[in-house]
Amino acid sequence: MTPLQRRPMQHIDRRELYTNLEVRVQYLQSFLDFSSRDIESLITGAKYIKALIPAVVNIVYKKLLQYDITARAFETRSTSYEGPVDPNLSESSPQIMHRKMFLRGYLNKLCSDPSKMEFWEYLDKVGMMHVGQGRAHPLHVEYVHIGATLSFVQDILTEAILSHPKMRMDRKIGLVKALSKVIWIQNDLFAKWYVRDGEEFTDDTLVPEVEPEGYLHGKKMLHDGSESEGEIEEAAMAAGSCPFKDLATSPRGNGTIRHSMKGMSLDESPQKDGPRSPEAENIRAAPASPTGRTCPMGGRPQAVSSA
């Protein structure tokens, strides 16, 4: 009996993992089997996720305001500060409305094109900004709260997707898997700014650039919540209140999310035999380099412009 052939073991350069973001993201995508199937699931499922965002934002901030240790970050910009918290802080407080605006923008960014390195660069920058770097007004949020919040967001989205009344089960599974992989890569891009692993390579890393929130290399990244923190808080409130804000009746508010999904118009044509979405048709695999080695973006599907 012929023994099963083993795949050749891939070499991962440890220094590159800690000094080259592209290499780190490529390794994580390879380990998690993040492929063109996941990108297609995210693209075709983006309309469902976007419909949930207003409700998700309200549920997340309702949760963060349940604990003084997470609430104080909105007043002191640090969860390590142990002084009192304003008991009148609420979901409609100006600073909370301001933060909601940025969370809406961030969640919309998760619905954009993960085949572009710019997508992962911004997720890395989000991690950096929570450890007091890259901001004119430093913010310090300890990692325990970051991990808990990411898990909470994943839990809300997973339940909402699996409870969708009209989406086929194979599409639900594909979207949940793809979204989970993105969230866990985001979790790593938070953790890399907190843990001491690889600190011997600190001299090889770039000095963070200070930019307004929502920007990357001078480019505005967020479509909802792009105002800088130096602007007055009223600008955040003028952006419009969440249309779901009065619908959450349960402590978690997940009934609200399911309710918001029911009225959506769905195109549930089969993926295998039916027409593919125009966005999905614009996905192809990245080529190998001329030398035969895997390109830095190798194995990561690339978006092709339809123009």
Tab-separated table of C-alpha atoms in Angstrom:
chain	number	residue	atom	x	y	z
A	1	MET	CA	0.000	0.000	0.000
A	2	THR	CA	1.425	3.333	-1.060
A	3	PRO	CA	1.848	5.642	1.928
A	4	LEU	CA	0.019	8.951	1.812
A	5	GLN	CA	2.202	11.738	0.518
A	6	ARG	CA	2.816	14.537	2.954
A	7	ARG	CA	2.852	18.139	1.908
A	8	PRO	CA	6.297	19.708	2.178
A	9	MET	CA	6.703	21.626	5.421
A	10	GLN	CA	6.610	25.365	4.869
A	11	HIS	CA	9.300	27.548	6.369
A	12	ILE	CA	8.094	30.591	8.316
A	13	ASP	CA	10.719	33.205	9.116
A	14	ARG	CA	10.208	34.188	12.760
A	15	ARG	CA	11.777	37.613	12.409
A	16	GLU	CA	9.510	38.392	9.447
A	17	LEU	CA	6.447	37.466	11.501
A	18	TYR	CA	7.246	40.288	13.905
A	19	THR	CA	8.639	42.869	11.487
A	20	ASN	CA	6.647	42.382	8.260
A	21	LEU	CA	2.866	42.735	8.510
A	22	GLU	CA	2.283	41.267	5.068
A	23	VAL	CA	4.178	38.085	5.978
A	24	ARG	CA	2.277	37.803	9.263
A	25	VAL	CA	-1.119	38.195	7.564
A	26	GLN	CA	-0.137	35.722	4.845
A	27	TYR	CA	0.867	33.155	7.487
A	28	LEU	CA	-2.410	33.614	9.404
A	29	GLN	CA	-4.466	33.323	6.219
A	30	SER	CA	-2.608	30.170	5.224
A	31	PHE	CA	-2.990	28.619	8.690
A	32	LEU	CA	-6.733	29.429	8.796
A	33	ASP	CA	-7.283	28.350	5.153
A	34	PHE	CA	-8.594	31.819	4.327
A	35	SER	CA	-9.242	31.552	0.597
A	36	SER	CA	-11.203	32.953	-2.340
A	37	ARG	CA	-14.240	31.056	-1.041
A	38	ASP	CA	-14.122	33.102	2.148
A	39	ILE	CA	-13.721	36.347	0.209
A	40	GLU	CA	-16.691	35.451	-1.987
A	41	SER	CA	-18.777	34.687	1.115
A	42	LEU	CA	-17.841	38.043	2.626
A	43	ILE	CA	-18.596	39.956	-0.572
A	44	THR	CA	-21.961	38.287	-1.224
A	45	GLY	CA	-22.871	38.471	2.474
A	46	ALA	CA	-21.833	42.098	2.993
A	47	LYS	CA	-25.380	43.396	2.473
A	48	TYR	CA	-26.650	41.241	5.351
A	49	ILE	CA	-23.852	42.320	7.694
A	50	LYS	CA	-24.341	45.990	6.833
A	51	ALA	CA	-28.032	45.701	7.687
A	52	LEU	CA	-27.036	44.524	11.174
A	53	ILE	CA	-24.446	47.199	11.923
A	54	PRO	CA	-26.671	49.848	13.573
A	55	ALA	CA	-28.148	47.275	15.961
A	56	VAL	CA	-24.766	45.663	16.662
A	57	VAL	CA	-23.232	49.042	17.555
A	58	ASN	CA	-25.989	49.780	20.071
A	59	ILE	CA	-25.724	46.321	21.642
A	60	VAL	CA	-21.936	46.581	21.982
A	61	TYR	CA	-22.056	49.974	23.690
A	62	LYS	CA	-24.883	48.854	25.960
A	63	LYS	CA	-22.545	46.034	27.057
A	64	LEU	CA	-19.480	48.282	27.482
A	65	LEU	CA	-21.452	50.646	29.696
A	66	GLN	CA	-22.481	47.803	32.020
A	67	TYR	CA	-19.019	47.780	33.626
A	68	ASP	CA	-17.148	50.697	35.167
A	69	ILE	CA	-13.774	49.394	33.988
A	70	THR	CA	-14.776	49.553	30.309
A	71	ALA	CA	-16.919	52.685	30.694
A	72	ARG	CA	-14.046	54.698	32.167
A	73	ALA	CA	-12.137	54.449	28.882
A	74	PHE	CA	-14.667	56.884	27.416
A	75	GLU	CA	-13.884	59.457	30.102
A	76	THR	CA	-10.220	58.934	30.964
A	77	ARG	CA	-9.022	57.231	27.740
A	78	SER	CA	-7.540	54.448	29.886
A	79	THR	CA	-9.034	51.299	31.437
A	80	SER	CA	-6.213	51.242	34.007
A	81	TYR	CA	-7.456	54.449	35.656
A	82	GLU	CA	-9.155	53.485	38.913
A	83	GLY	CA	-11.037	56.677	39.762
A	84	PRO	CA	-14.824	57.076	39.759
A	85	VAL	CA	-16.900	56.973	36.581
A	86	ASP	CA	-19.604	59.494	35.754
A	87	PRO	CA	-22.847	57.700	36.723
A	88	ASN	CA	-24.719	59.751	34.128
A	89	LEU	CA	-22.678	58.314	31.247
A	90	SER	CA	-25.186	56.780	28.844
A	91	GLU	CA	-25.564	55.591	25.271
A	92	SER	CA	-26.705	59.079	24.278
A	93	SER	CA	-23.757	60.893	25.914
A	94	PRO	CA	-21.774	62.930	23.357
A	95	GLN	CA	-18.573	60.877	23.743
A	96	ILE	CA	-20.518	57.607	23.335
A	97	MET	CA	-22.292	58.889	20.223
A	98	HIS	CA	-18.858	59.852	18.902
A	99	ARG	CA	-17.458	56.365	19.553
A	100	LYS	CA	-20.516	54.711	18.011
A	101	MET	CA	-19.823	56.619	14.822
A	102	PHE	CA	-16.341	55.106	14.580
A	103	LEU	CA	-17.544	51.585	15.416
A	104	ARG	CA	-20.087	51.851	12.610
A	105	GLY	CA	-17.296	52.879	10.260
A	106	TYR	CA	-15.068	50.040	11.458
A	107	LEU	CA	-17.780	47.386	10.975
A	108	ASN	CA	-18.471	48.762	7.507
A	109	LYS	CA	-14.750	48.418	6.798
A	110	LEU	CA	-14.992	44.713	7.694
A	111	CYS	CA	-17.477	44.443	4.811
A	112	SER	CA	-14.958	45.821	2.290
A	113	ASP	CA	-12.357	43.960	0.204
A	114	PRO	CA	-10.103	41.680	2.307
A	115	SER	CA	-8.055	40.720	-0.762
A	116	LYS	CA	-6.256	44.089	-0.514
A	117	MET	CA	-3.360	44.500	1.898
A	118	GLU	CA	-4.748	47.916	2.779
A	119	PHE	CA	-7.657	46.130	4.504
A	120	TRP	CA	-5.286	44.313	6.886
A	121	GLU	CA	-3.068	47.362	7.368
A	122	TYR	CA	-6.046	49.253	8.707
A	123	LEU	CA	-7.007	46.384	11.056
A	124	ASP	CA	-3.424	46.438	12.354
A	125	LYS	CA	-3.635	50.177	12.878
A	126	VAL	CA	-6.831	49.743	14.902
A	127	GLY	CA	-4.836	47.494	17.230
A	128	MET	CA	-2.002	50.007	17.476
A	129	MET	CA	-4.345	52.880	18.344
A	130	HIS	CA	-5.628	51.045	21.442
A	131	VAL	CA	-2.172	50.903	23.066
A	132	GLY	CA	-1.601	54.658	23.012
A	133	GLN	CA	0.299	54.883	19.724
A	134	GLY	CA	-0.451	56.659	16.465
A	135	ARG	CA	-2.920	59.113	18.013
A	136	ALA	CA	-2.668	62.752	18.980
A	137	HIS	CA	-4.790	61.909	22.051
A	138	PRO	CA	-3.558	58.491	23.281
A	139	LEU	CA	-6.051	55.779	24.171
A	140	HIS	CA	-5.109	52.838	26.420
A	141	VAL	CA	-7.483	49.866	26.517
A	142	GLU	CA	-6.155	46.721	28.200
A	143	TYR	CA	-6.218	43.566	26.118
A	144	VAL	CA	-8.653	41.613	28.309
A	145	HIS	CA	-11.411	44.048	27.280
A	146	ILE	CA	-10.404	43.938	23.606
A	147	GLY	CA	-10.611	40.133	23.443
A	148	ALA	CA	-13.942	40.074	25.272
A	149	THR	CA	-15.438	42.693	22.952
A	150	LEU	CA	-14.314	40.907	19.795
A	151	SER	CA	-15.824	37.662	21.089
A	152	PHE	CA	-19.045	39.483	21.940
A	153	VAL	CA	-19.286	40.966	18.433
A	154	GLN	CA	-18.598	37.565	16.867
A	155	ASP	CA	-21.284	35.961	19.021
A	156	ILE	CA	-23.902	38.554	18.035
A	157	LEU	CA	-23.140	38.251	14.319
A	158	THR	CA	-23.004	34.449	14.374
A	159	GLU	CA	-26.412	34.139	16.031
A	160	ALA	CA	-27.946	36.723	13.717
A	161	ILE	CA	-26.628	35.028	10.572
A	162	LEU	CA	-27.605	31.513	11.661
A	163	SER	CA	-31.064	32.794	12.618
A	164	HIS	CA	-31.650	34.434	9.244
A	165	PRO	CA	-35.099	33.286	8.070
A	166	LYS	CA	-34.367	33.098	4.329
A	167	MET	CA	-30.635	32.571	3.797
A	168	ARG	CA	-29.666	29.044	2.750
A	169	MET	CA	-27.679	27.044	5.294
A	170	ASP	CA	-24.621	26.666	3.052
A	171	ARG	CA	-24.435	30.456	2.681
A	172	LYS	CA	-24.891	30.930	6.421
A	173	ILE	CA	-22.045	28.500	7.139
A	174	GLY	CA	-19.773	30.140	4.557
A	175	LEU	CA	-20.413	33.639	5.897
A	176	VAL	CA	-19.981	32.631	9.558
A	177	LYS	CA	-16.705	30.848	8.783
A	178	ALA	CA	-15.294	33.724	6.728
A	179	LEU	CA	-16.305	36.365	9.248
A	180	SER	CA	-14.856	34.313	12.107
A	181	LYS	CA	-11.498	34.094	10.342
A	182	VAL	CA	-11.388	37.858	9.787
A	183	ILE	CA	-12.267	38.519	13.439
A	184	TRP	CA	-9.585	36.134	14.666
A	185	ILE	CA	-6.970	37.723	12.437
A	186	GLN	CA	-8.092	41.066	13.835
A	187	ASN	CA	-7.679	39.580	17.309
A	188	ASP	CA	-4.069	38.701	16.472
A	189	LEU	CA	-3.483	42.199	15.083
A	190	PHE	CA	-4.608	43.530	18.452
A	191	ALA	CA	-2.583	41.006	20.456
A	192	LYS	CA	0.665	41.755	18.579
A	193	TRP	CA	0.672	45.228	20.140
A	194	TYR	CA	0.217	43.857	23.669
A	195	VAL	CA	2.307	40.690	23.970
A	196	ARG	CA	6.091	40.630	24.373
A	197	ASP	CA	6.688	37.896	21.784
A	198	GLY	CA	9.297	39.009	19.260
A	199	GLU	CA	10.367	42.044	21.272
A	200	GLU	CA	13.986	41.301	20.394
A	201	PHE	CA	13.119	42.552	16.885
A	202	THR	CA	11.781	45.903	18.102
A	203	ASP	CA	14.586	47.839	16.421
A	204	ASP	CA	13.433	46.503	13.040
A	205	THR	CA	9.877	47.822	13.310
A	206	LEU	CA	8.643	51.128	11.940
A	207	VAL	CA	7.768	54.058	14.178
A	208	PRO	CA	3.960	54.480	14.152
A	209	GLU	CA	2.671	57.479	12.218
A	210	VAL	CA	0.334	59.829	14.078
A	211	GLU	CA	-2.816	60.368	11.996
A	212	PRO	CA	-6.464	61.303	12.607
A	213	GLU	CA	-8.643	58.358	13.519
A	214	GLY	CA	-10.095	56.622	10.467
A	215	TYR	CA	-7.059	57.356	8.257
A	216	LEU	CA	-4.257	55.150	6.926
A	217	HIS	CA	-1.198	56.713	5.244
A	218	GLY	CA	-3.170	59.938	4.824
A	219	LYS	CA	-6.095	58.189	3.142
A	220	LYS	CA	-9.592	58.263	4.647
A	221	MET	CA	-10.550	54.641	5.338
A	222	LEU	CA	-13.926	54.804	7.068
A	223	HIS	CA	-17.078	55.668	5.165
A	224	ASP	CA	-19.088	56.208	8.346
A	225	GLY	CA	-17.195	57.863	11.172
A	226	SER	CA	-14.354	59.549	9.337
A	227	GLU	CA	-14.265	62.736	11.407
A	228	SER	CA	-11.155	63.243	13.479
A	229	GLU	CA	-11.283	63.372	17.248
A	230	GLY	CA	-10.340	67.044	17.234
A	231	GLU	CA	-13.762	67.943	15.830
A	232	ILE	CA	-16.621	68.860	18.106
A	233	GLU	CA	-18.746	66.026	19.490
A	234	GLU	CA	-21.873	67.515	17.957
A	235	ALA	CA	-20.581	66.433	14.557
A	236	ALA	CA	-20.935	62.833	15.653
A	237	MET	CA	-24.500	63.374	16.765
A	238	ALA	CA	-25.337	65.217	13.567
A	239	ALA	CA	-24.346	62.113	11.601
A	240	GLY	CA	-27.740	60.637	12.517
A	241	SER	CA	-29.000	58.370	15.266
A	242	CYS	CA	-29.150	54.619	14.886
A	243	PRO	CA	-32.508	53.532	13.392
A	244	PHE	CA	-32.515	50.466	15.662
A	245	LYS	CA	-31.843	52.299	18.919
A	246	ASP	CA	-35.334	51.861	20.384
A	247	LEU	CA	-35.882	48.273	19.233
A	248	ALA	CA	-33.612	46.323	21.592
A	249	THR	CA	-35.938	44.820	24.193
A	250	SER	CA	-33.830	41.946	25.471
A	251	PRO	CA	-30.594	42.442	27.475
A	252	ARG	CA	-28.581	41.336	24.472
A	253	GLY	CA	-30.921	42.785	21.889
A	254	ASN	CA	-30.439	39.814	19.535
A	255	GLY	CA	-34.165	39.677	18.893
A	256	THR	CA	-33.713	43.107	17.385
A	257	ILE	CA	-31.114	41.793	14.971
A	258	ARG	CA	-33.269	38.882	13.879
A	259	HIS	CA	-36.179	41.279	13.378
A	260	SER	CA	-34.049	43.549	11.201
A	261	MET	CA	-33.068	40.614	8.983
A	262	LYS	CA	-36.625	39.403	8.268
A	263	GLY	CA	-37.729	42.191	5.995
A	264	MET	CA	-34.745	42.046	3.691
A	265	SER	CA	-35.119	41.209	0.023
A	266	LEU	CA	-32.926	38.201	-0.737
A	267	ASP	CA	-31.516	36.683	-3.872
A	268	GLU	CA	-30.916	33.071	-2.956
A	269	SER	CA	-29.964	31.611	-6.318
A	270	PRO	CA	-27.643	28.584	-5.947
A	271	GLN	CA	-23.969	29.456	-5.851
A	272	LYS	CA	-22.731	26.429	-7.769
A	273	ASP	CA	-25.107	26.433	-10.720
A	274	GLY	CA	-26.740	29.850	-10.562
A	275	PRO	CA	-25.289	33.217	-11.516
A	276	ARG	CA	-22.480	34.511	-9.377
A	277	SER	CA	-22.451	38.048	-8.071
A	278	PRO	CA	-20.548	40.640	-10.147
A	279	GLU	CA	-18.248	41.189	-7.178
A	280	ALA	CA	-17.511	37.487	-6.863
A	281	GLU	CA	-16.620	37.276	-10.553
A	282	ASN	CA	-13.850	39.806	-9.895
A	283	ILE	CA	-11.889	37.431	-7.676
A	284	ARG	CA	-8.826	35.584	-8.850
A	285	ALA	CA	-5.812	34.010	-7.180
A	286	ALA	CA	-2.585	35.973	-6.890
A	287	PRO	CA	0.212	34.737	-9.182
A	288	ALA	CA	3.506	33.309	-8.027
A	289	SER	CA	6.622	35.397	-8.410
A	290	PRO	CA	8.862	34.948	-11.476
A	291	THR	CA	11.393	33.160	-9.284
A	292	GLY	CA	8.887	30.456	-8.403
A	293	ARG	CA	8.685	31.488	-4.755
A	294	THR	CA	5.391	32.456	-3.226
A	295	CYS	CA	4.771	36.174	-3.542
A	296	PRO	CA	4.157	38.159	-0.339
A	297	MET	CA	0.486	38.232	-1.347
A	298	GLY	CA	0.643	34.693	-2.728
A	299	GLY	CA	-2.240	32.409	-1.870
A	300	ARG	CA	-4.320	35.455	-1.083
A	301	PRO	CA	-6.975	36.077	-3.753
A	302	GLN	CA	-6.833	39.475	-5.393
A	303	ALA	CA	-9.702	41.692	-6.520
A	304	VAL	CA	-9.702	42.580	-10.212
A	305	SER	CA	-11.214	45.889	-11.245
A	306	SER	CA	-14.205	45.555	-13.517
A	307	ALA	CA	-13.309	48.873	-15.153
